[in-house]
C-alpha positions as a LaTeX table, in Angstrom:
\begin{tabular}{lrrr}
\hline
Residue & $x$ (\AA) & $y$ (\AA) & $z$ (\AA) \\
\hline
Met1 & 240.57 & 58.91 & $-236.77$ \\
Asn2 & 241.54 & 62.06 & $-234.89$ \\
Phe3 & 243.32 & 64.56 & $-237.14$ \\
Leu4 & 244.04 & 67.01 & $-234.34$ \\
Ser5 & 247.23 & 66.65 & $-232.36$ \\
Cys6 & 246.99 & 68.87 & $-229.30$ \\
Phe7 & 250.40 & 69.83 & $-228.04$ \\
Cys8 & 249.39 & 71.98 & $-225.07$ \\
Thr9 & 246.37 & 72.71 & $-222.93$ \\
Leu10 & 245.80 & 76.41 & $-222.38$ \\
Ser11 & 243.08 & 78.53 & $-220.83$ \\
Tyr12 & 242.50 & 81.96 & $-222.35$ \\
Ser13 & 239.90 & 84.69 & $-222.23$ \\
Asp14 & 238.32 & 86.35 & $-225.26$ \\
Val15 & 240.28 & 87.38 & $-228.34$ \\
Lys16 & 240.18 & 91.10 & $-229.05$ \\
Met17 & 242.55 & 92.84 & $-231.49$ \\
Ser18 & 245.18 & 90.10 & $-231.17$ \\
Ser19 & 244.95 & 86.72 & $-229.57$ \\
Gln20 & 245.35 & 86.21 & $-225.84$ \\
Tyr21 & 248.24 & 83.88 & $-226.65$ \\
Gln22 & 250.01 & 86.66 & $-228.56$ \\
Arg23 & 249.44 & 89.11 & $-225.71$ \\
Ser24 & 250.56 & 86.72 & $-222.98$ \\
Val25 & 253.63 & 85.09 & $-224.56$ \\
Pro26 & 256.58 & 87.17 & $-225.84$ \\
Val27 & 257.15 & 87.04 & $-229.60$ \\
Glu28 & 260.62 & 85.52 & $-229.16$ \\
Val29 & 259.18 & 82.59 & $-227.20$ \\
Arg30 & 256.32 & 82.10 & $-229.69$ \\
Arg31 & 258.74 & 82.28 & $-232.63$ \\
Ala32 & 261.09 & 79.70 & $-231.06$ \\
Glu33 & 258.15 & 77.37 & $-230.44$ \\
Gly34 & 256.82 & 77.91 & $-233.98$ \\
Glu35 & 260.24 & 77.17 & $-235.49$ \\
Arg36 & 260.65 & 74.06 & $-233.33$ \\
Val37 & 257.20 & 72.72 & $-234.28$ \\
Arg38 & 257.66 & 73.45 & $-238.01$ \\
Ala39 & 261.13 & 71.81 & $-238.01$ \\
Lys40 & 259.85 & 68.69 & $-236.26$ \\
His41 & 256.58 & 68.48 & $-238.26$ \\
Pro42 & 257.11 & 70.21 & $-241.65$ \\
Asp43 & 253.98 & 68.55 & $-243.08$ \\
Lys44 & 251.72 & 69.96 & $-240.34$ \\
Ile45 & 250.25 & 73.40 & $-239.62$ \\
Pro46 & 250.51 & 74.91 & $-236.10$ \\
Ile47 & 247.25 & 76.72 & $-235.32$ \\
Ile48 & 246.00 & 78.71 & $-232.35$ \\
Val49 & 242.18 & 78.54 & $-232.18$ \\
Glu50 & 240.45 & 80.88 & $-229.72$ \\
Arg51 & 236.90 & 82.04 & $-229.15$ \\
Ala52 & 236.14 & 85.47 & $-230.63$ \\
Ala53 & 235.42 & 88.41 & $-228.37$ \\
Arg54 & 231.77 & 88.64 & $-227.33$ \\
Ser55 & 231.00 & 85.20 & $-228.74$ \\
Arg56 & 228.60 & 83.03 & $-226.78$ \\
Ala57 & 230.09 & 79.85 & $-228.24$ \\
Pro58 & 231.58 & 77.41 & $-225.72$ \\
Glu59 & 235.30 & 77.61 & $-224.94$ \\
Leu60 & 237.64 & 74.97 & $-226.31$ \\
Asp61 & 239.55 & 72.87 & $-223.81$ \\
Lys62 & 242.72 & 73.28 & $-225.89$ \\
Lys63 & 243.83 & 76.21 & $-228.04$ \\
Lys64 & 246.94 & 74.90 & $-229.83$ \\
Tyr65 & 246.55 & 72.38 & $-232.63$ \\
Leu66 & 248.89 & 70.69 & $-235.06$ \\
Val67 & 246.94 & 69.59 & $-238.12$ \\
Pro68 & 247.80 & 67.97 & $-241.47$ \\
Ser69 & 248.52 & 70.57 & $-244.15$ \\
Asp70 & 246.06 & 68.95 & $-246.58$ \\
Leu71 & 243.14 & 69.43 & $-244.17$ \\
Thr72 & 240.60 & 71.99 & $-245.41$ \\
Val73 & 239.10 & 74.83 & $-243.39$ \\
Gly74 & 235.77 & 72.99 & $-243.48$ \\
Gln75 & 237.31 & 69.79 & $-242.12$ \\
Leu76 & 238.99 & 71.73 & $-239.32$ \\
Cys77 & 235.67 & 73.43 & $-238.52$ \\
Phe78 & 234.01 & 70.02 & $-238.31$ \\
Leu79 & 236.71 & 68.69 & $-235.98$ \\
Ile80 & 236.67 & 71.77 & $-233.75$ \\
Arg81 & 232.89 & 71.68 & $-233.65$ \\
Gln82 & 233.13 & 68.15 & $-232.23$ \\
Arg83 & 235.30 & 69.50 & $-229.39$ \\
Val84 & 232.78 & 72.15 & $-228.29$ \\
Ser85 & 229.38 & 71.27 & $-226.92$ \\
Met86 & 226.95 & 72.79 & $-229.41$ \\
Arg87 & 223.61 & 71.62 & $-230.71$ \\
Pro88 & 223.67 & 70.47 & $-234.36$ \\
Glu89 & 221.42 & 73.35 & $-235.46$ \\
Glu90 & 223.80 & 75.98 & $-234.02$ \\
Ala91 & 226.16 & 77.63 & $-236.48$ \\
Leu92 & 229.87 & 78.06 & $-235.85$ \\
Phe93 & 231.98 & 80.46 & $-237.94$ \\
Phe94 & 235.77 & 80.56 & $-238.22$ \\
Phe95 & 237.80 & 83.69 & $-238.93$ \\
Val96 & 241.36 & 84.40 & $-239.97$ \\
Lys97 & 242.35 & 88.05 & $-239.53$ \\
Asn98 & 238.67 & 89.05 & $-239.21$ \\
Ser99 & 237.57 & 87.40 & $-242.46$ \\
Leu100 & 235.85 & 84.10 & $-243.26$ \\
Pro101 & 238.15 & 81.79 & $-245.25$ \\
Pro102 & 236.39 & 79.55 & $-247.81$ \\
Ser103 & 235.63 & 76.16 & $-246.27$ \\
Ser104 & 237.15 & 74.40 & $-249.28$ \\
Ser105 & 240.53 & 76.14 & $-248.82$ \\
Pro106 & 243.38 & 73.86 & $-247.77$ \\
Leu107 & 244.90 & 75.00 & $-244.48$ \\
Ser108 & 248.31 & 75.02 & $-246.17$ \\
Ala109 & 247.14 & 77.86 & $-248.45$ \\
Val110 & 245.53 & 79.76 & $-245.58$ \\
Tyr111 & 248.71 & 79.29 & $-243.54$ \\
Glu112 & 250.98 & 80.55 & $-246.31$ \\
Glu113 & 248.88 & 83.68 & $-246.75$ \\
His114 & 248.03 & 84.47 & $-243.13$ \\
His115 & 250.54 & 83.00 & $-240.67$ \\
Glu116 & 252.10 & 85.41 & $-238.20$ \\
Glu117 & 255.77 & 86.14 & $-237.67$ \\
Asp118 & 255.84 & 83.48 & $-234.94$ \\
Leu119 & 254.89 & 80.86 & $-237.58$ \\
Phe120 & 251.46 & 80.15 & $-236.06$ \\
Leu121 & 248.15 & 80.58 & $-237.86$ \\
Tyr122 & 245.64 & 82.33 & $-235.60$ \\
Met123 & 241.96 & 81.52 & $-235.99$ \\
Thr124 & 238.97 & 82.64 & $-233.99$ \\
Tyr125 & 235.52 & 81.10 & $-233.86$ \\
Ser126 & 232.11 & 82.49 & $-233.05$ \\
Asn127 & 228.47 & 81.55 & $-233.16$ \\
Glu128 & 227.85 & 84.89 & $-234.94$ \\
Ser129 & 228.51 & 85.38 & $-238.64$ \\
Val130 & 229.74 & 88.96 & $-238.19$ \\
Tyr131 & 233.10 & 89.16 & $-236.45$ \\
Gly132 & 232.94 & 91.00 & $-233.15$ \\
Ala133 & 229.23 & 91.81 & $-233.48$ \\
\hline
\end{tabular}
């Protein structure tokens, strides 16, 4: 069963201080989209997942995801890992605001604590355990 519902295909470059999506789309447009998605799917979490700056991990084909709120960070990591072509022995780390959330945390809790004003949760991923290193 596929828990990820992609609602747009985007192509972005590396994430630096803020996400490429945040830099390329005005806040009013992002906010309107976030409100529309949350109103239509109140039981789901809108997430932007982008590769961290300087990461050698493969790019995702899609950056926007709508996931069940009861999904954990670890489950999302597993699902995202399936979408990138990496060998099983390669590590993949996920960051929210430059910190590693516990893999057992429900995304609903991470969302409540870390979502942006546009109502999206921004996550970056890297094959390095130190963000931006």
